[in-house]
mmCIF file of C-alpha atoms in Angstrom:
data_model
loop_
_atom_site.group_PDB
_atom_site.id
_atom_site.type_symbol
_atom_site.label_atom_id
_atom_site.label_comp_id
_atom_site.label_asym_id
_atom_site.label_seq_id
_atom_site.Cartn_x
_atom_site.Cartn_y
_atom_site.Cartn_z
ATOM 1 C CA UNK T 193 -16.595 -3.775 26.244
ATOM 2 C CA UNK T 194 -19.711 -4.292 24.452
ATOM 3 C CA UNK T 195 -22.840 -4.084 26.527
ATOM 4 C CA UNK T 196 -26.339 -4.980 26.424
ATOM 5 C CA UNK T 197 -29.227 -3.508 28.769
ATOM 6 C CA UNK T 198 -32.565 -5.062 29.520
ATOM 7 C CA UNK T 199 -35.505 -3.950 31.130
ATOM 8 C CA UNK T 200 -35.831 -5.052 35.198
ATOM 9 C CA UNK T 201 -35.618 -8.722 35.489
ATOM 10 C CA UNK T 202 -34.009 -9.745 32.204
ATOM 11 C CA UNK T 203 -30.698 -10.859 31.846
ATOM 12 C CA UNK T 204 -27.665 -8.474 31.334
ATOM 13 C CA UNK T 205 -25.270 -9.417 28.331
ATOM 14 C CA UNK T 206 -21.597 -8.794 28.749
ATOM 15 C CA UNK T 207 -19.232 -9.256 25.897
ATOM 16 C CA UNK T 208 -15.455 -8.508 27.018
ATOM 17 C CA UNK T 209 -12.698 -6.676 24.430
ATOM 18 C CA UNK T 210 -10.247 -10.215 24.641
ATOM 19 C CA UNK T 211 -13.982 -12.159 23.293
ATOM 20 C CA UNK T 212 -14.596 -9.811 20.603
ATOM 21 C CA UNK T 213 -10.577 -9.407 19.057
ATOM 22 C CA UNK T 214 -10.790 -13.268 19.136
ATOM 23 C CA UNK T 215 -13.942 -13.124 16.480
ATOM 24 C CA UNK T 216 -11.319 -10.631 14.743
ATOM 25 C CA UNK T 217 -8.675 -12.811 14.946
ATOM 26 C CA UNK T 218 -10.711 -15.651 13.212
ATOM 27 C CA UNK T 219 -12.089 -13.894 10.585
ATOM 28 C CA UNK T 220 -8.591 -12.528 9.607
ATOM 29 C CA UNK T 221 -7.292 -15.612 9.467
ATOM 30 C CA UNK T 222 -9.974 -16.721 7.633
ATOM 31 C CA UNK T 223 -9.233 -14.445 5.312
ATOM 32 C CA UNK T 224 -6.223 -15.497 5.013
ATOM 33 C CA UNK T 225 -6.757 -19.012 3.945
ATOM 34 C CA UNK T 226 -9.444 -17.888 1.559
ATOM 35 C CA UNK T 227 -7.068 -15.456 -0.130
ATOM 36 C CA UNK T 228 -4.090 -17.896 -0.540
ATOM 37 C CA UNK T 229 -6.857 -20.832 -1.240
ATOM 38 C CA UNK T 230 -8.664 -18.874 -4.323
ATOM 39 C CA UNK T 231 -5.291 -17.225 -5.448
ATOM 40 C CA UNK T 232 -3.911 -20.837 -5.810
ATOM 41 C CA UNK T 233 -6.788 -21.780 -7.675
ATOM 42 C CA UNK T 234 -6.902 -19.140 -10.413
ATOM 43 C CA UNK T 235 -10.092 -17.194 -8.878
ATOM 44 C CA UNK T 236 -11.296 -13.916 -7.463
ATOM 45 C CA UNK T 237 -12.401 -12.970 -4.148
ATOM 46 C CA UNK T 238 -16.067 -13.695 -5.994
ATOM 47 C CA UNK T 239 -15.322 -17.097 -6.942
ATOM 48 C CA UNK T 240 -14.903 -16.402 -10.422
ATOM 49 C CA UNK T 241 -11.988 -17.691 -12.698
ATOM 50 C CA UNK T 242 -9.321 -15.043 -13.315
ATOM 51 C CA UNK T 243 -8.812 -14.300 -16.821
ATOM 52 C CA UNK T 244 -6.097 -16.249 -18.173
ATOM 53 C CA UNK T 245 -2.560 -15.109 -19.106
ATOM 54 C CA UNK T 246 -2.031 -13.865 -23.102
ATOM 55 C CA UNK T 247 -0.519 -16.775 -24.984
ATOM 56 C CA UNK T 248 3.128 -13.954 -25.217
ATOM 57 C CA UNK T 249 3.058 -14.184 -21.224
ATOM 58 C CA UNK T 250 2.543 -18.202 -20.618
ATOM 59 C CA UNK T 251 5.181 -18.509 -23.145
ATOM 60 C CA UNK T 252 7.282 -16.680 -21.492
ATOM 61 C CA UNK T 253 6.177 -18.533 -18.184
ATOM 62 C CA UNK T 254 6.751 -21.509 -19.422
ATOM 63 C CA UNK T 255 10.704 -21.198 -20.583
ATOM 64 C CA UNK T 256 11.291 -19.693 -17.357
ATOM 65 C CA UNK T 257 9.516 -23.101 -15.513
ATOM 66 C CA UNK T 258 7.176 -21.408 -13.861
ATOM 67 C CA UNK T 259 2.863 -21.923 -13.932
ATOM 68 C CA UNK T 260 0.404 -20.222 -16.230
ATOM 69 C CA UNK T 261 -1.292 -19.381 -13.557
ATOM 70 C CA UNK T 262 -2.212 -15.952 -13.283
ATOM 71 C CA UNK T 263 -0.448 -14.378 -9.651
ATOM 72 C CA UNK T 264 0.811 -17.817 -8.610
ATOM 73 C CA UNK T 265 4.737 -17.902 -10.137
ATOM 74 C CA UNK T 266 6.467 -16.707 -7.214
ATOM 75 C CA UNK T 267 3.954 -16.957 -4.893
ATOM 76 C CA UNK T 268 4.458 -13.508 -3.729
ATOM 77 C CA UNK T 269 0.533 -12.447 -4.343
ATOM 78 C CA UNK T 270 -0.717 -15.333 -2.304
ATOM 79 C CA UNK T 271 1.499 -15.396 0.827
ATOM 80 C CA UNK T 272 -0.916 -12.882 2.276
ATOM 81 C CA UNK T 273 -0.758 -12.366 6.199
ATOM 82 C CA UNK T 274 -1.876 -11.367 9.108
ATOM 83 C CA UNK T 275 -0.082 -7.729 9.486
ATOM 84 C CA UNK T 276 -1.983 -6.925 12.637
ATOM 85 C CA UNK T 277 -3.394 -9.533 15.707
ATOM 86 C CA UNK T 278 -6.588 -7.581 17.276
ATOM 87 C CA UNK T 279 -5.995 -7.294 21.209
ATOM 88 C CA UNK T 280 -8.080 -6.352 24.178
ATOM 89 C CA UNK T 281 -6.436 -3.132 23.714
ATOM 90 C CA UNK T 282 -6.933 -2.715 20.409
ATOM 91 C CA UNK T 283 -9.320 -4.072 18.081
ATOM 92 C CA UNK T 284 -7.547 -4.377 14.422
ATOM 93 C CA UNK T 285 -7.035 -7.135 13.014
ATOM 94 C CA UNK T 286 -5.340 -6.551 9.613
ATOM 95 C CA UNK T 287 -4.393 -8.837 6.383
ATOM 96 C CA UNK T 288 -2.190 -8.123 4.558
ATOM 97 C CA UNK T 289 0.754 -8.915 1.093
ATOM 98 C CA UNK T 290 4.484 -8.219 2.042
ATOM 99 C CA UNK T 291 5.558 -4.958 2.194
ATOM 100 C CA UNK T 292 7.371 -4.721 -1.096
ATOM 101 C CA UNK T 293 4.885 -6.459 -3.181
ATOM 102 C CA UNK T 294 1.789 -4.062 -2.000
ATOM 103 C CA UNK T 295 2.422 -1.596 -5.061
ATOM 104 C CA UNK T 296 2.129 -4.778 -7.349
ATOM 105 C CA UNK T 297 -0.409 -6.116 -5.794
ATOM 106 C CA UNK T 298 -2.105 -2.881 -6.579
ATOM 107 C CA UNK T 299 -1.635 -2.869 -9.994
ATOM 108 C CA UNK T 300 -3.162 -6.376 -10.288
ATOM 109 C CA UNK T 301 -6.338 -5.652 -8.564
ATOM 110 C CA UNK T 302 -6.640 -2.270 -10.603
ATOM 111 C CA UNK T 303 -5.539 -3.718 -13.990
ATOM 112 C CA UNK T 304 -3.685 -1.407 -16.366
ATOM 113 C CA UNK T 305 -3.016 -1.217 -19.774
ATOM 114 C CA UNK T 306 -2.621 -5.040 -20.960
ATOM 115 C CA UNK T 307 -3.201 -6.140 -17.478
ATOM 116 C CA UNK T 308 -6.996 -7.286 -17.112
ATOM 117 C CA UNK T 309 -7.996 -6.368 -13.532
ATOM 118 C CA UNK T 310 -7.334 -9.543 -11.689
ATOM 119 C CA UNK T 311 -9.000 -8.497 -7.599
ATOM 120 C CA UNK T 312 -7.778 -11.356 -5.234
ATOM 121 C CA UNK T 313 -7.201 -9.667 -2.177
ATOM 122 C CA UNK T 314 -10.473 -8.466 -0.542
ATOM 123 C CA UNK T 315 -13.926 -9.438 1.165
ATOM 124 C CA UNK T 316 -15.580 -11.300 -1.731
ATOM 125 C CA UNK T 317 -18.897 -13.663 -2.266
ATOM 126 C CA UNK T 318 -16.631 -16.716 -1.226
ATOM 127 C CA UNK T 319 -15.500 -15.092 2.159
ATOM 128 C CA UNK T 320 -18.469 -13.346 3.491
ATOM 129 C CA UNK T 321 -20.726 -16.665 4.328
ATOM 130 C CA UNK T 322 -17.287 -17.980 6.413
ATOM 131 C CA UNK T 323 -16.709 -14.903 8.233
ATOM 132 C CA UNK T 324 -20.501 -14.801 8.956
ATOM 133 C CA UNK T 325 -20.155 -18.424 10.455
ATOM 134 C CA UNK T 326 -17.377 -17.084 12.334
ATOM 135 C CA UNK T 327 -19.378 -14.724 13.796
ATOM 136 C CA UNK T 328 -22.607 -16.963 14.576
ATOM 137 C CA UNK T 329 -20.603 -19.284 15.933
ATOM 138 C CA UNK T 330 -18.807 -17.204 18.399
ATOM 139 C CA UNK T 331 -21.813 -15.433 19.368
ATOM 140 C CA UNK T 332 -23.607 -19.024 19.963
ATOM 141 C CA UNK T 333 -20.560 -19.684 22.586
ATOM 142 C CA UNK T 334 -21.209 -16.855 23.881
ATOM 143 C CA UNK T 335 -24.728 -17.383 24.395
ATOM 144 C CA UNK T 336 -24.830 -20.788 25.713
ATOM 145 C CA UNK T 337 -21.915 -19.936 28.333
ATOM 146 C CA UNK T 338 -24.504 -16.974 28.956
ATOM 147 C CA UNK T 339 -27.123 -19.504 30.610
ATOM 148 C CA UNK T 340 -25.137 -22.019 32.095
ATOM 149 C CA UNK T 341 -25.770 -22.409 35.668
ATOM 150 C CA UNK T 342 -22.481 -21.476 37.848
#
């Protein structure tokens, strides 16, 4: 429970646990979208364009069927999830890429050797403002159900 005191006279602000693993709960899945969105669409979590595949590797790609895309040819690096649901009991609310792909996903992010680093799994320039709108949002809610009249 999150609390806020005033001096005598002013109004006391209550926020309950269920209100604030909501907000959690929104900006994971927020996340979410955003991850899967700029993965799908050959960016980072910045916004910017990842750097394309070496001609050896679309060619390769391409025989097989699949995209040039960089992380999109199974679609294992954008079916990121929601691992963790925040409670009233417990406020986590974690994202997350399937359990056997985390190790790749790694080495993707990091970049190694001929791999340029490629980091599309994270809290970037293009998901900050919308978890920030999340946030005012909620806390306008909150606010207006404040000083309604019961």
């Amino acid at each position: 429970m999150i609390k806020a005191s005033f001096p005598k006279g002013l109004p006391h602000f209550k926020i309950n646990n269920k209100t604030v693993a909501q907000i959690l709960n929104d900006m994971a899945d927020a996340a979410v979208n955003q991850i899967f969105n700029d993965t799908q669409a050959g960016r980072d979590i910045d916004g910017n364009n990842f750097q394309r595949l070496r001609a050896s590797t679309a060619r390769a790609k391409r025989r097989k069927g699949q995209t040039v895309k960089p992380l999109v040819a199974t679609g294992m690096m954008s079916k990121v999830f929601r691992s963790e649901k925040a409670s009233a009991t417990s406020l986590v609310s974690e994202v997350d890429v399937s359990q056997h792909r985390k190790e790749i996903a790694e080495f993707h992010i990091e970049g190694e050797g001929n791999l340029p680093k490629r980091v599309f799994f994270g809290v970037g320039d293009t998901l900050k403002p919308k978890l920030q709108k999340i946030i005012n949002l909620r806390i306008e809610k909150i606010v207006k159900t404040m000083w309604k009249k019961k």
